[in-house]
mmCIF file of C-alpha atoms in Angstrom:
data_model
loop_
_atom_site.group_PDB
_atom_site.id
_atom_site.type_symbol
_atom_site.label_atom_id
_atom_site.label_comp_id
_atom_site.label_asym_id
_atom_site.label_seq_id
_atom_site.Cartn_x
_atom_site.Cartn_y
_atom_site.Cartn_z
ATOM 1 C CA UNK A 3 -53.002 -11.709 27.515
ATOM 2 C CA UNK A 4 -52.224 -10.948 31.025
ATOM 3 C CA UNK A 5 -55.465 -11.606 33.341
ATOM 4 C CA UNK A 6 -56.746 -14.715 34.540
ATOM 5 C CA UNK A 7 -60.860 -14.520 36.164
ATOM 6 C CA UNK A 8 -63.232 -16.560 37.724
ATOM 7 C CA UNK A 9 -66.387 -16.129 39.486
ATOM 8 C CA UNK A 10 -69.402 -17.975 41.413
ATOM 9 C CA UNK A 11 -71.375 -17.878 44.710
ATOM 10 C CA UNK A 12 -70.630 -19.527 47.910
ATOM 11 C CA UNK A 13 -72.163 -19.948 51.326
ATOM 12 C CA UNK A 14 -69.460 -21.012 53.999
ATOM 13 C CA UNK A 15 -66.206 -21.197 52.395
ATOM 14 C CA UNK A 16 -64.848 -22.237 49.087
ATOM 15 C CA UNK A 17 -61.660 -22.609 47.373
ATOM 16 C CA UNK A 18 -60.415 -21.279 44.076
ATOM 17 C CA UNK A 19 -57.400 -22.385 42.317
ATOM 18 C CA UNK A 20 -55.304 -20.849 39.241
ATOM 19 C CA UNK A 21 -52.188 -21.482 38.012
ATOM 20 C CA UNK A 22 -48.783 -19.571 37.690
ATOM 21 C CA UNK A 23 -45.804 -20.572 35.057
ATOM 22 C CA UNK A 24 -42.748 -20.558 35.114
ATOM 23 C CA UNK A 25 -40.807 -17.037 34.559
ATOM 24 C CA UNK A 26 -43.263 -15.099 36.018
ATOM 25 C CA UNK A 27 -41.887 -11.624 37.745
ATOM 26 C CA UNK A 28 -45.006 -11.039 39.571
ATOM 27 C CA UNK A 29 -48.898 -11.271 40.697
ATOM 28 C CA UNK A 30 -51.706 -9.497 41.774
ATOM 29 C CA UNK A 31 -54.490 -11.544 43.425
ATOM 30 C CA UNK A 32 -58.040 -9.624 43.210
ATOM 31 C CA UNK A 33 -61.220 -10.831 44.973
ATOM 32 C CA UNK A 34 -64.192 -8.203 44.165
ATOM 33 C CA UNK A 35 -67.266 -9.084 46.509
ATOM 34 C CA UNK A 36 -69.614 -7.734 48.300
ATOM 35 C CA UNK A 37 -68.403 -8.231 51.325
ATOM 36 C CA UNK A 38 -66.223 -5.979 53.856
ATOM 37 C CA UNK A 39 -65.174 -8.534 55.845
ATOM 38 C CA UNK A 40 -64.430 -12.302 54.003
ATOM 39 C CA UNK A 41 -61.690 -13.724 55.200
ATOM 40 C CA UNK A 42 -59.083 -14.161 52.426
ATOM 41 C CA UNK A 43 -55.869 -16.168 52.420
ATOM 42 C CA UNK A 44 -53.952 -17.774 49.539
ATOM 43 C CA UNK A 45 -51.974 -20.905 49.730
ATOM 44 C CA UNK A 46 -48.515 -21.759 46.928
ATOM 45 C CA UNK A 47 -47.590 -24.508 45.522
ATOM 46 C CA UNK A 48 -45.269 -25.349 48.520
ATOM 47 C CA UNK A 49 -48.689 -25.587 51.103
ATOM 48 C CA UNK A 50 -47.878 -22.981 52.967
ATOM 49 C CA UNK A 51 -50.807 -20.531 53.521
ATOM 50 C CA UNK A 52 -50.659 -16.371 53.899
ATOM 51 C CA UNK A 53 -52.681 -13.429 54.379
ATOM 52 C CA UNK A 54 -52.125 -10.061 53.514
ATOM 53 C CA UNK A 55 -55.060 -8.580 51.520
ATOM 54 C CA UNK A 56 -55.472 -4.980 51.574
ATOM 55 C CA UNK A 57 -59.259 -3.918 51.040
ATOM 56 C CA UNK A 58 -60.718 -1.155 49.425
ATOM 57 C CA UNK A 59 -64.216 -0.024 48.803
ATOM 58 C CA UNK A 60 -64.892 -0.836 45.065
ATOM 59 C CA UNK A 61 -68.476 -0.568 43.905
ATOM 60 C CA UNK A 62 -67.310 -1.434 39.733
ATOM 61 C CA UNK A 63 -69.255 -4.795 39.993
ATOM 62 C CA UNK A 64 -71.464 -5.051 42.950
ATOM 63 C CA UNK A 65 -72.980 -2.101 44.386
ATOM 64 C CA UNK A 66 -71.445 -1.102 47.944
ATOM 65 C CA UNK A 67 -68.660 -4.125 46.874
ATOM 66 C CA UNK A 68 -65.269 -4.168 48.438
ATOM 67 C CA UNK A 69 -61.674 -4.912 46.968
ATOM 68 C CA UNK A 70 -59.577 -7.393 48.401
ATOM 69 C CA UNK A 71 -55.620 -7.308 46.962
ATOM 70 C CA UNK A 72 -52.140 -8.515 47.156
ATOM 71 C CA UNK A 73 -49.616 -8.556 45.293
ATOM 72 C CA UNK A 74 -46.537 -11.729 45.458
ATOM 73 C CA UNK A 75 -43.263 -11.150 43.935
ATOM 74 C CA UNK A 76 -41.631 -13.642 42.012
ATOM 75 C CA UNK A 77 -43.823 -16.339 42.718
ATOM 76 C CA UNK A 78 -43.401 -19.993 42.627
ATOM 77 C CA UNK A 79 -44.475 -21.816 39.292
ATOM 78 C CA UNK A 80 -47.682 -24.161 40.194
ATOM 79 C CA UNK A 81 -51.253 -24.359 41.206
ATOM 80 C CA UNK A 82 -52.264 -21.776 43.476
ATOM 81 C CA UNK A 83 -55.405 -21.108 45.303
ATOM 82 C CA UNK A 84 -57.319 -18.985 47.318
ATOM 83 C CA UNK A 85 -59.016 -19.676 50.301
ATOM 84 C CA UNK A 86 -62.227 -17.593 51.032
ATOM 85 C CA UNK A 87 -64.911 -17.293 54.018
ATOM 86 C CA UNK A 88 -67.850 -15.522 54.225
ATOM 87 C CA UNK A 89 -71.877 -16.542 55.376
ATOM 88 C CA UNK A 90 -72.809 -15.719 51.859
ATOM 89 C CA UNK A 91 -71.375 -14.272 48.909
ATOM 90 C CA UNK A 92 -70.840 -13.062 44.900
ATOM 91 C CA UNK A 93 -67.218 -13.208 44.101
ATOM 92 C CA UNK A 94 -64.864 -12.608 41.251
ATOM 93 C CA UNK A 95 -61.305 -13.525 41.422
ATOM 94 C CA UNK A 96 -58.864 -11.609 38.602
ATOM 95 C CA UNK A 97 -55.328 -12.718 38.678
ATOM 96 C CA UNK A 98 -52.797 -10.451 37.187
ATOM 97 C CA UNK A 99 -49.703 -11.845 35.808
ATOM 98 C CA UNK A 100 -46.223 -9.809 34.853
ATOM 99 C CA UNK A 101 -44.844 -13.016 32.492
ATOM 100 C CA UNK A 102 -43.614 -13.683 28.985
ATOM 101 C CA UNK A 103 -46.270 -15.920 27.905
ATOM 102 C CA UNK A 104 -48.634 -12.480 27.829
ATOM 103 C CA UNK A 105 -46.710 -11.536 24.753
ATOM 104 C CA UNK A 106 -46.530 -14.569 23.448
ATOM 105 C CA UNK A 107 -49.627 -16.315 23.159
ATOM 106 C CA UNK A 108 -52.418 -15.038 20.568
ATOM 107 C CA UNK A 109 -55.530 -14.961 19.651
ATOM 108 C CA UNK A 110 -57.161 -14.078 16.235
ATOM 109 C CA UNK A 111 -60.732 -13.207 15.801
ATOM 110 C CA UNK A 112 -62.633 -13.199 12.538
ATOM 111 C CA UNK A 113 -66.061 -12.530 11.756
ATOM 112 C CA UNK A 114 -67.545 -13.460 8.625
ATOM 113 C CA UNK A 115 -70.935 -15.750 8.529
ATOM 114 C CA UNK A 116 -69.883 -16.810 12.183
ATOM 115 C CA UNK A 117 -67.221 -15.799 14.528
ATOM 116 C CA UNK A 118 -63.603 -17.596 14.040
ATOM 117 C CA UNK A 119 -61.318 -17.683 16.960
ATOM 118 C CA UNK A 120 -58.327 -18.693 16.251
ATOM 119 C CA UNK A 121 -55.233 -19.721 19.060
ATOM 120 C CA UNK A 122 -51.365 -19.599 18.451
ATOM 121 C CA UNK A 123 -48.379 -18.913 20.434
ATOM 122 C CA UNK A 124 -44.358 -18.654 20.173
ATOM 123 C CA UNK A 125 -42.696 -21.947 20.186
ATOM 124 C CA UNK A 126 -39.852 -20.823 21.840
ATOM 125 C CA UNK A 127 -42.243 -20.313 25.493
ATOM 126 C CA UNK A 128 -45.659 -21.926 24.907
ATOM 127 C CA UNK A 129 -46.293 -25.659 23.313
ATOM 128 C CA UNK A 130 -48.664 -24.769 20.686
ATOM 129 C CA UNK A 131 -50.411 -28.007 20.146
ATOM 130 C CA UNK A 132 -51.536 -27.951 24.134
ATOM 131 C CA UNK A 133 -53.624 -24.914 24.243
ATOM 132 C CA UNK A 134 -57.512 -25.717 25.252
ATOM 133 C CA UNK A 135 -60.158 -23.029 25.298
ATOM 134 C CA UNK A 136 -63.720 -23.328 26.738
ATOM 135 C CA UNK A 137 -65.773 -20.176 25.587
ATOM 136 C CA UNK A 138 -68.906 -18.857 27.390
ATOM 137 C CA UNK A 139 -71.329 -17.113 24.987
ATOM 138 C CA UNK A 140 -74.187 -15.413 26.058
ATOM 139 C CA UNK A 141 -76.213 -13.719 22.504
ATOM 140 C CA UNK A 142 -78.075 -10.666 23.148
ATOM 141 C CA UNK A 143 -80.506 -9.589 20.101
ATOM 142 C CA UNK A 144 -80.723 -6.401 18.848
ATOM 143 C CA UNK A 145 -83.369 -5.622 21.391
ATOM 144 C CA UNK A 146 -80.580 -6.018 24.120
ATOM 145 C CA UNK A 147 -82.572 -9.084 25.230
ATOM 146 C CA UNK A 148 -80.380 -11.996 25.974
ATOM 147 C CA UNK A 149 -81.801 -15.002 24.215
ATOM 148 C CA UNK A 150 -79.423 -17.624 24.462
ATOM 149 C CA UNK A 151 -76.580 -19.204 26.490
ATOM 150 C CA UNK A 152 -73.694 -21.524 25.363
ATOM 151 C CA UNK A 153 -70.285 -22.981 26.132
ATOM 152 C CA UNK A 154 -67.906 -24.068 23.189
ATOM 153 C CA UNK A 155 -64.458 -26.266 23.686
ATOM 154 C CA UNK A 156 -61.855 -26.353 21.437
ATOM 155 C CA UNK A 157 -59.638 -29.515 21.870
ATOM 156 C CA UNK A 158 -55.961 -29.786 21.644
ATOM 157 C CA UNK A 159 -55.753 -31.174 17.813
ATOM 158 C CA UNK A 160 -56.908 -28.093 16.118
ATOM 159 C CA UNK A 161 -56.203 -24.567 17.378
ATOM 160 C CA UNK A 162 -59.225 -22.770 15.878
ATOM 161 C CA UNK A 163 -63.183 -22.710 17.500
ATOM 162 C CA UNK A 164 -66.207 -21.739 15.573
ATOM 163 C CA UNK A 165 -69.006 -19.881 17.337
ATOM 164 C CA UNK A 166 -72.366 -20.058 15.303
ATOM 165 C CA UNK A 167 -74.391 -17.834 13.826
ATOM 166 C CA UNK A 168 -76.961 -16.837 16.439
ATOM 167 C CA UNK A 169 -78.320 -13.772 15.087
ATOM 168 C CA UNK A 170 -77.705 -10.035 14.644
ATOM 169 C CA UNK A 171 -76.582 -9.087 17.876
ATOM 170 C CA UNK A 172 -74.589 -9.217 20.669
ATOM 171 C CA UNK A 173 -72.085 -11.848 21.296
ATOM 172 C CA UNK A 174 -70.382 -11.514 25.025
ATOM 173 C CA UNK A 175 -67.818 -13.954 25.295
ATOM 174 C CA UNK A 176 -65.499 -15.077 28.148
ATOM 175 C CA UNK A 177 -62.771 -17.285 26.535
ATOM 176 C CA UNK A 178 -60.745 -19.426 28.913
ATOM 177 C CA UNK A 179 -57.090 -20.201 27.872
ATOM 178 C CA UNK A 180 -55.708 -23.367 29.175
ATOM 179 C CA UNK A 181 -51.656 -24.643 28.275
ATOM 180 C CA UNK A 182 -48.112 -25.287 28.917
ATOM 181 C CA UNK A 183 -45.068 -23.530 28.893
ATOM 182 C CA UNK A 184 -41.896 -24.922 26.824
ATOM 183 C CA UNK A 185 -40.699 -26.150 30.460
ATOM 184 C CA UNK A 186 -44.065 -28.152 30.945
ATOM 185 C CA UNK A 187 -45.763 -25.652 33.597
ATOM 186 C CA UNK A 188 -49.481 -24.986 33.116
ATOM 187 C CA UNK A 189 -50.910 -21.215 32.767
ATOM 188 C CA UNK A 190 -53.880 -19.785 32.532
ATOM 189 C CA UNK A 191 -55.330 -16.818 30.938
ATOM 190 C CA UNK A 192 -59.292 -15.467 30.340
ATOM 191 C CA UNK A 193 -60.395 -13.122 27.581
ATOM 192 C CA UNK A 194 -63.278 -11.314 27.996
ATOM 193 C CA UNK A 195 -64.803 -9.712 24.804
ATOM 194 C CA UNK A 196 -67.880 -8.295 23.343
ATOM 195 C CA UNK A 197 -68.525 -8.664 19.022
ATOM 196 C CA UNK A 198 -71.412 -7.394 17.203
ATOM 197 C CA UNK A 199 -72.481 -10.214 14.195
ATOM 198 C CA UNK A 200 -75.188 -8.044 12.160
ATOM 199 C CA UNK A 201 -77.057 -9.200 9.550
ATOM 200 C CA UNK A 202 -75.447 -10.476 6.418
#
């Protein structure tokens, strides 16, 4: 687990934040938009703001879209964010991390009358019992034609979430991992999956 996204719409400017943990060697900072010309900065833990995106034409999500990217070395451990402008646009932001914690926080996924996800990680560099995950679900049926939308939570005094039994079909989920490091700094990491539940 080594990615970290987010995504929305703005008109203006708007601010995203994310977090880095301790330990981690490096990150790259992706914003994927429409947009040639948003104006991009990102701002550390210390307040201190900097530029430095490189941009790329990149048509992978939005057609005629653009690639904005840097890459920090060694960065601090803290909430990050950044900082975008732009009259009107589609973002995502994908964070990249080079840490520890990606190989040593899991995530098991069963499917038997539902799907079972279940959350663990290596006591020695994550606190177990303070993972969170929110999951996005959007069901497609077997006609491809999405018929419903829903967001599960999974609280800190259980590490396993249940998503029901919608149907044969599709089951496109974004899974958003929320915790702490054994040194108390927060990370966070997305998982983006699609499962096929036929019928039983």
């Amino acid at each position: 687990m080594q990615e970290y996204y987010y995504g929305g719409q703005y008109k203006g400017q708007t601010k995203v934040s994310f977090y880095v943990e301790d330990g981690v060697e490096r990150i790259v900072i992706r914003w994927l938009s429409q947009n040639k010309h948003t104006k991009l900065s990102f701002v550390g833990p210390n307040g201190q703001s900097s530029i430095g995106f490189s941009t790329t034409k990149d048509s992978t999500l939005f057609e005629g879209g653009y690639l904005h990217r840097t890459t920090i070395d060694e960065p601090e451990a803290g909430k990050w964010s950044v900082q975008a402008k732009s009259p009107k646009e589609q973002y995502i932001l994908n964070v990249t991390f080079q840490s520890p914690v990606n190989e040593h926080l899991m995530m098991n996924l069963e499917k038997e009358d539902n799907i079972q996800l279940s959350f663990s990680g290596n006591e020695h560099y994550v606190m177990q019992d303070n993972i969170t995950a929110t999951v996005a679900v959007e069901f497609l049926d077997v006609k491809n034609k999405i018929i419903k939308k829903l967001s599960i939570t999974k609280s800190r005094d259980t590490n396993t979430l249940t998503i029901p039994n919608l149907g044969a079909g599709i089951y496109n989920v974004t899974i958003n991992i929320k915790g702490e490091t054994k040194n108390g700094q927060i990370y966070n990491r997305t998982i983006l999956d699609s499962i096929y539940l036929g019928n039983q």
